[in-house]
Structure formats: structure tokens, C-alpha cells
CSV table of C-alpha atoms and ligand atoms in Angstrom, one decimal:
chain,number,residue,atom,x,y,z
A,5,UNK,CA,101.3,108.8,79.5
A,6,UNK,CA,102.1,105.3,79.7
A,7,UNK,CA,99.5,102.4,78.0
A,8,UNK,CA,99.6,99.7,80.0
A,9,UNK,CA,97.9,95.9,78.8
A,10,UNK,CA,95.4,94.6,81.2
A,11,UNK,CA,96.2,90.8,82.1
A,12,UNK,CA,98.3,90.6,79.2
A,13,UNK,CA,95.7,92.4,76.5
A,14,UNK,CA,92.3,90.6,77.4
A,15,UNK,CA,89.8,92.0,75.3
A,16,UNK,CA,91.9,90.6,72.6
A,17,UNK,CA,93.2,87.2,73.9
A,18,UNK,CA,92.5,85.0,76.6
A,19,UNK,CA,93.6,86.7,79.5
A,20,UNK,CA,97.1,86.1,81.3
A,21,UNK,CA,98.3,83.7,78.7
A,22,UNK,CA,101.4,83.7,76.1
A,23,UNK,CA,99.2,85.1,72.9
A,24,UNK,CA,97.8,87.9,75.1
A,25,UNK,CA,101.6,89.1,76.0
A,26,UNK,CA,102.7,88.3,72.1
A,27,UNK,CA,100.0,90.5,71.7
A,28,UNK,CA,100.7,93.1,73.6
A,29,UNK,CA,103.7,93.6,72.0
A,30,UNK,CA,102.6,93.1,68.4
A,31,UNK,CA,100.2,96.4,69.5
A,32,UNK,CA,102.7,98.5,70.8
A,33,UNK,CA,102.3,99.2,74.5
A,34,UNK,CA,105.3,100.1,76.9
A,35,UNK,CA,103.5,97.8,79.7
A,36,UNK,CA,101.3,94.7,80.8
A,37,UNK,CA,100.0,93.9,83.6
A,38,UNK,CA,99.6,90.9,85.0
A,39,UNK,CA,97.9,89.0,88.3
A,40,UNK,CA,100.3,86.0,90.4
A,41,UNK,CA,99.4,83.2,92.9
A,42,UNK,CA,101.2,80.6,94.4
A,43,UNK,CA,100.3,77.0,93.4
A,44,UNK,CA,100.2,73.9,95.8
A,45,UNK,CA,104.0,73.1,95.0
A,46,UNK,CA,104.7,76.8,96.3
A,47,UNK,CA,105.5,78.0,92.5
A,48,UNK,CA,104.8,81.4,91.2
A,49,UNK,CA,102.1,81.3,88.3
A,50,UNK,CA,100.2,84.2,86.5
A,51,UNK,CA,96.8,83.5,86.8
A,52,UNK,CA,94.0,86.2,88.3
A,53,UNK,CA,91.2,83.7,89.4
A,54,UNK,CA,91.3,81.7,92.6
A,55,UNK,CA,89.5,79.2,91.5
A,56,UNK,CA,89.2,77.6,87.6
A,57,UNK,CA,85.6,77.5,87.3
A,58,UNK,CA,85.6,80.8,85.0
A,59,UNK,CA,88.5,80.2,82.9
A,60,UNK,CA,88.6,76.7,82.5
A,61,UNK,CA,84.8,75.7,84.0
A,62,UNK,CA,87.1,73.3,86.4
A,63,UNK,CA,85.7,74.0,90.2
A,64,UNK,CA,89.0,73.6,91.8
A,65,UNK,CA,91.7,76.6,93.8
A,66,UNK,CA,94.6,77.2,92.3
A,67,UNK,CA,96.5,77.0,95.7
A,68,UNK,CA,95.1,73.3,96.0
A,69,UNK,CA,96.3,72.3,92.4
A,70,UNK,CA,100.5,71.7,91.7
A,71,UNK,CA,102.2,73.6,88.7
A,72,UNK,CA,102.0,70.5,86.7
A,73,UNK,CA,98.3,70.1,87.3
A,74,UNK,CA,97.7,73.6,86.3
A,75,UNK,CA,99.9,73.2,83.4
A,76,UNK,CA,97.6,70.8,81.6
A,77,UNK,CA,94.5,73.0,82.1
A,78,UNK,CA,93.7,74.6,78.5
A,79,UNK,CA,93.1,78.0,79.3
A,80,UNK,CA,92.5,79.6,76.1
A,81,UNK,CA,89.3,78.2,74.7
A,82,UNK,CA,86.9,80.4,77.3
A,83,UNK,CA,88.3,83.2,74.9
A,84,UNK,CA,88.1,81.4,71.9
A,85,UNK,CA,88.8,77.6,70.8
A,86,UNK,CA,91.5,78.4,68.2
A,87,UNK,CA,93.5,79.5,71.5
A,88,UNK,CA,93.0,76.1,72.7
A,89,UNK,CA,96.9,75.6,73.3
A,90,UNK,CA,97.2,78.3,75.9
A,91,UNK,CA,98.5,77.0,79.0
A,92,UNK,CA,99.4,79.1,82.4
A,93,UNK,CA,102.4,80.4,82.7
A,94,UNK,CA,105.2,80.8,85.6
A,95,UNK,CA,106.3,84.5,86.3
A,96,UNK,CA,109.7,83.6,85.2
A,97,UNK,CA,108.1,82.3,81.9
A,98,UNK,CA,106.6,85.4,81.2
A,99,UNK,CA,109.7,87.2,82.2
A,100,UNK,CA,111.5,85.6,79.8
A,101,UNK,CA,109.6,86.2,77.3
A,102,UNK,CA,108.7,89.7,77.5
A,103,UNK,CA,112.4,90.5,78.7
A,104,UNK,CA,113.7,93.7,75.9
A,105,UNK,CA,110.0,93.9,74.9
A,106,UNK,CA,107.8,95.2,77.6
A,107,UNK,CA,107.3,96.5,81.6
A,108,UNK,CA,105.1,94.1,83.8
A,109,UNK,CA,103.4,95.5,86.7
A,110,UNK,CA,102.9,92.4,88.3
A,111,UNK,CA,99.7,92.3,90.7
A,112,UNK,CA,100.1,90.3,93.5
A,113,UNK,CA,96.8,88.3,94.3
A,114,UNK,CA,96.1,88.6,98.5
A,115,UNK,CA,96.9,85.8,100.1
A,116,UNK,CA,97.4,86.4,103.9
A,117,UNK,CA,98.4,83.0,104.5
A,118,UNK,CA,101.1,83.1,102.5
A,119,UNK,CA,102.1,86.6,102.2
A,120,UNK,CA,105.7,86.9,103.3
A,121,UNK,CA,106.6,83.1,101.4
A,122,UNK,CA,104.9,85.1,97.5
A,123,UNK,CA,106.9,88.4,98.7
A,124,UNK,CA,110.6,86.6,99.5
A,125,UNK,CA,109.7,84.6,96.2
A,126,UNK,CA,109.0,87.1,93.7
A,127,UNK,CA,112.1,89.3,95.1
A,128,UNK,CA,114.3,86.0,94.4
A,129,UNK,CA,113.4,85.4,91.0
A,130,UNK,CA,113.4,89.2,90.1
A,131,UNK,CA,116.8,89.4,91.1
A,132,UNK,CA,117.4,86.2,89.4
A,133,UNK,CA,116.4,87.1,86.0
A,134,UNK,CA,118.0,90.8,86.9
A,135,UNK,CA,114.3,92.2,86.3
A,136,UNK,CA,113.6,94.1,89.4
A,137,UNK,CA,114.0,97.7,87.3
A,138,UNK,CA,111.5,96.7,84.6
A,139,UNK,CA,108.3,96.1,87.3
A,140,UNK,CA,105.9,97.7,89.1
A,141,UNK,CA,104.7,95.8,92.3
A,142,UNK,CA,101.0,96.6,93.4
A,143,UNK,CA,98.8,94.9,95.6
A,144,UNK,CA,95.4,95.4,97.4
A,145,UNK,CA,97.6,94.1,100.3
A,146,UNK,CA,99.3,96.8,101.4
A,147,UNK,CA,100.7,95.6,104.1
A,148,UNK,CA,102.5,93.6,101.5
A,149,UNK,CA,103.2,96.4,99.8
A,150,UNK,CA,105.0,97.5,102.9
A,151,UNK,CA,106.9,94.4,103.1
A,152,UNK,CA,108.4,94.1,99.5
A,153,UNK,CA,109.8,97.8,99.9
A,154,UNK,CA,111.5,96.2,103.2
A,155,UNK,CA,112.8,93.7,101.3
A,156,UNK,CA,113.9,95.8,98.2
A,157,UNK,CA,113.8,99.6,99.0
A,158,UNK,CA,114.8,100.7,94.9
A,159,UNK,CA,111.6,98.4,93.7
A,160,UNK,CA,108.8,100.3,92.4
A,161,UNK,CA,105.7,99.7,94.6
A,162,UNK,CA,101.9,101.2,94.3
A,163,UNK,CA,99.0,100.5,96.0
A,164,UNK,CA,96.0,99.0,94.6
A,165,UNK,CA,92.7,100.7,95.6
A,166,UNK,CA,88.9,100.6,94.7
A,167,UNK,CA,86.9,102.8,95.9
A,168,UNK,CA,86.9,106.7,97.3
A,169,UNK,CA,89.8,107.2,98.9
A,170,UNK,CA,89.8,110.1,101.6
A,171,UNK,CA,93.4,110.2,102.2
A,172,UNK,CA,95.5,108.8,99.5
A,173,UNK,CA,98.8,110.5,100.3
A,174,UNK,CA,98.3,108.8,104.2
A,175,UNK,CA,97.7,105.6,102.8
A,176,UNK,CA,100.6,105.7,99.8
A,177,UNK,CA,103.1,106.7,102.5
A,178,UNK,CA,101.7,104.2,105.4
A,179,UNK,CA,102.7,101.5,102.5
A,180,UNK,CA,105.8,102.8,101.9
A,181,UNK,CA,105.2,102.9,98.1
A,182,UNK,CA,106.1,105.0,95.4
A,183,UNK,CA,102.7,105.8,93.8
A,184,UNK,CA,98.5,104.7,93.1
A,185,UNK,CA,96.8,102.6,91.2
A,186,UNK,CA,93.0,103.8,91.8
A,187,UNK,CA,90.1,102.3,89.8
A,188,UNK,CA,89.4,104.9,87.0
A,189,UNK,CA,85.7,105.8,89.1
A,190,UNK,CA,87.7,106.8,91.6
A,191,UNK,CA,89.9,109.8,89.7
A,192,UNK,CA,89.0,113.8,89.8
A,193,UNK,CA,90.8,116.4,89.1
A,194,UNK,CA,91.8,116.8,92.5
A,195,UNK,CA,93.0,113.4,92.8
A,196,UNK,CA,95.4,113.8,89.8
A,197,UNK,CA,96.7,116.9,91.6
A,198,UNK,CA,97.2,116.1,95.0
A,199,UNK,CA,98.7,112.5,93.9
A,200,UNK,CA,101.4,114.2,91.7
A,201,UNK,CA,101.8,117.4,93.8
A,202,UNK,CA,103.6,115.1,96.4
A,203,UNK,CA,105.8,113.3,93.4
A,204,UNK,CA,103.9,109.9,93.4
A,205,UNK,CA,102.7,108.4,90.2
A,206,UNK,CA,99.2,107.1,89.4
A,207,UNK,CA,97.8,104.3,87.1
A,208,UNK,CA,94.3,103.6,86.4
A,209,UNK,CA,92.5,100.4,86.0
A,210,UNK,CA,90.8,99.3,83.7
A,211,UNK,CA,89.5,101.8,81.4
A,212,UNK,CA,87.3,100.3,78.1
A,213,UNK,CA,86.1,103.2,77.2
A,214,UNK,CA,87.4,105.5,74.9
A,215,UNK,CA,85.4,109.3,76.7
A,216,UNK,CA,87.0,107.5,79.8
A,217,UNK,CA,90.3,107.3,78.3
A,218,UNK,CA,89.9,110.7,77.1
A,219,UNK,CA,89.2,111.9,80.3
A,220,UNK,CA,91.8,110.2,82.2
A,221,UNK,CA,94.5,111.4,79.6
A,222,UNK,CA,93.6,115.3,79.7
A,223,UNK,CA,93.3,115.1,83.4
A,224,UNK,CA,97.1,113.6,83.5
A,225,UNK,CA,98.1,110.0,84.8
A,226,UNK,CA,101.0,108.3,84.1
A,227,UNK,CA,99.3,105.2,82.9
A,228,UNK,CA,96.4,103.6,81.1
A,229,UNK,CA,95.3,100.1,81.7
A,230,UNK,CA,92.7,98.7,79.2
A,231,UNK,CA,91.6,95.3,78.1
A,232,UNK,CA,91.9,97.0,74.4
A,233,UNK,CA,94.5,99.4,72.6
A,234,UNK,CA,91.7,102.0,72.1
A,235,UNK,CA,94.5,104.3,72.2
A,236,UNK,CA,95.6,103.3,68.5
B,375,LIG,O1,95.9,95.9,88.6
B,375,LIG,C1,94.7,96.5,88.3
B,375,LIG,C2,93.6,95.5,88.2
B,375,LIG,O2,94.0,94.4,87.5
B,375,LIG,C3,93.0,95.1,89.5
B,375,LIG,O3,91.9,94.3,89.4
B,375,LIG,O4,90.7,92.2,89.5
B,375,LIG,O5,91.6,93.1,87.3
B,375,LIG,O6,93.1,92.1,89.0
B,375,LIG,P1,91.8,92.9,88.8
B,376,LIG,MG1,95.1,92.6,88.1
């Protein structure tokens, strides 16, 4: 079983930002994940709000705001003020920097608009920084899901879901994708099963506590995300 960093690790550092990926590897996982949008300039940036207000208490979109804008927003001091110097970061920042270290299973934000533009992008830089075998692509887009298997058929691709799912196996293979990512609510027994009896794998999201991560462990995913290394 695989432990997997949510947003970088949040429950330990502000969320998406260089200290929470340092982090992440000071504790030990073998993944993070992470959350991208595009900015106004049409840049890649990992960042899981839409808007600032939360992080930042700045009530502006990302996708209205360029890289350099976003770039002098501090967004570390929500978490705490000594991370006052965390700034958001491209993908190809945080590729760099976890490159040798650590997996990213890099959550694309849905942005129907701009859907194909995000899908051609990410592809380009992965195969830039040579990266494309160290990711896992998931989406609550699935159509977008579909698309970046199009576009790369060896990339690993899941779909995100949230709720009861009657017919997982229908909608894994209507995306094209190689496994699940179900909210942890979501996972039985017979989940598990029928997910792994057909070969796909399955992550869960975003388990805080540690009967939950029991539970999920003994019933056999692949993969753990959590805001916290409660498995240490
Ligand atoms: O990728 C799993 C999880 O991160 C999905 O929800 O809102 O935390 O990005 P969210
Ligand atoms: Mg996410």
C-alpha cells in the first residue's frame, strides 16, 4: 500500500506549497498529490482553490490573475505566519523539485473552458521534464480523463469520484483510465473486490483518521491519501 501526501502534506504545512512537498519527503511517503489550474497568462500553477479568498483572504480567481500576480501572493501564513515566504508554485517547479524524491498524482482542477488547452499543456511539460512515468493523472472530469489517455495512451490515468458509485468498472473504462480514486465514504469490501478483480487500481481520498486508515488498509487499496502521516 502506497501513502500518498494530500496537497503536498497539509495538515502539516500550508497546503500546495514548497515546505509541504519538502515535507513530504522529510516524512517518508512514496507520493503527493497535488491540485493544477491555469492562470490568466495560460501557465500551469498548483494551487486547489479557484478563488484566493481562503488561502490568502484576497477575493480574486485564479484564472483572472497572471503567474506574476499570483507569485507575489504569500500563501503560507493562513497555515501559520513563520511560513510567510511560501509562494505558488508552477507544475514544472514542483517537478523539479520533487524529481528522484517522490510520485505526484497531479489533480487536474475542472475547467471546461479550457480543458483540452490544461490537457495538451500538462502532456508538453511532462514530456519535457521526461516525468510522464512518475504521475498519476486524475480528474473529476472525466471526459478529460478520456482525452489525456488520447493524447498519451502509457500515462497513468484514474478517475476522481465522490459519492456511491453503482457502476465503477462502466465508468473507469468509459474514461479510458487505468484505475479509482473514490472518496474513502465511498469504499466496501465489495468495492475493493470488484475494482481489483478487473486489474484497476484504487486510491482513497483523504483519510484523517487513523480506524479509517485501518480499515482502508485491511480491506486492500493501493494507496492512502491523508493530510497527516498517521501511518508513522
Ligand atoms: O485528489 C483527491 C482529492 O484531492 C480530491 O479533492 O478537493 O481535496 O482536491 P480535493
Ligand atoms: Mg486534490
Amino acid at each position: 500500500m502506497i501513502k500518498i501526501g494530500h496537497r503536498g502534506l497539509a495538515g502539516i504545512a500550508p497546503e500546495n506549497t514548497k515546505i509541504s512537498f519538502i515535507k513530504a519527503i522529510e516524512y517518508g511517503l512514496d507520493m503527493v498529490e497535488l491540485d493544477i489550474q491555469l492562470t490568466k497568462d495560460r501557465e500551469l500553477i498548483v494551487f486547489h482553490d479557484y478563488n484566493l479568498q481562503r488561502i490568502a483572504g484576497i477575493d480574486r480567481r485564479v484564472e483572472d490573475m497572471t503567474l506574476k500576480e499570483l507569485k507575489e501572493v504569500d500563501v503560507g501564513s493562513f497555515f501559520d505566519i513563520k511560513f510567510s515566504d511560501q509562494r505558488i508554485l508552477t507544475l514544472e517547479e514542483v517537478i523539479r523539485l520533487l524529481r528522484g524524491n517522490l510520485k505526484i498524482n497531479i489533480e487536474i482542477k475542472i475547467n471546461r473552458k479550457e480543458a483540452r488547452f490544461i490537457s495538451d499543456k500538462l502532456i508538453a511539460i511532462l514530456d519535457r521534464e521526461d516525468f510522464q512515468d512518475q504521475v498519476i493523472i486524475s480528474s473529476f472530469d472525466h471526459k478529460m480523463i478520456k482525452y489525456i489517455k488520447s493524447l498519451s495512451p502509457t500515462i497513468k490515468t484514474v478517475i476522481l469520484v465522490s459519492s456511491l458509485t453503482i457502476k465503477p468498472i462502466e465508468l473507469i473504462n468509459s474514461a479510458a483510465a487505468d484505475g479509482i480514486h473514490p472518496h474513502h465514504l465511498v469504499i466496501t469490501e465489495n468495492f475493493v473486490r470488484e475494482i481489483k478483480k478487473k486489474g484497476f487500481f484504487i486510491n482513497t481520498w483523504t483519510v484523517n483518521d487513523k480506524q479509517e486508515f485501518k480499515r482502508l488498509s485491511e480491506l486492500g487499496v493501493d494507496g492512502i491519501m491523508s493530510d497527516y502521516p498517521y501511518f508513522f
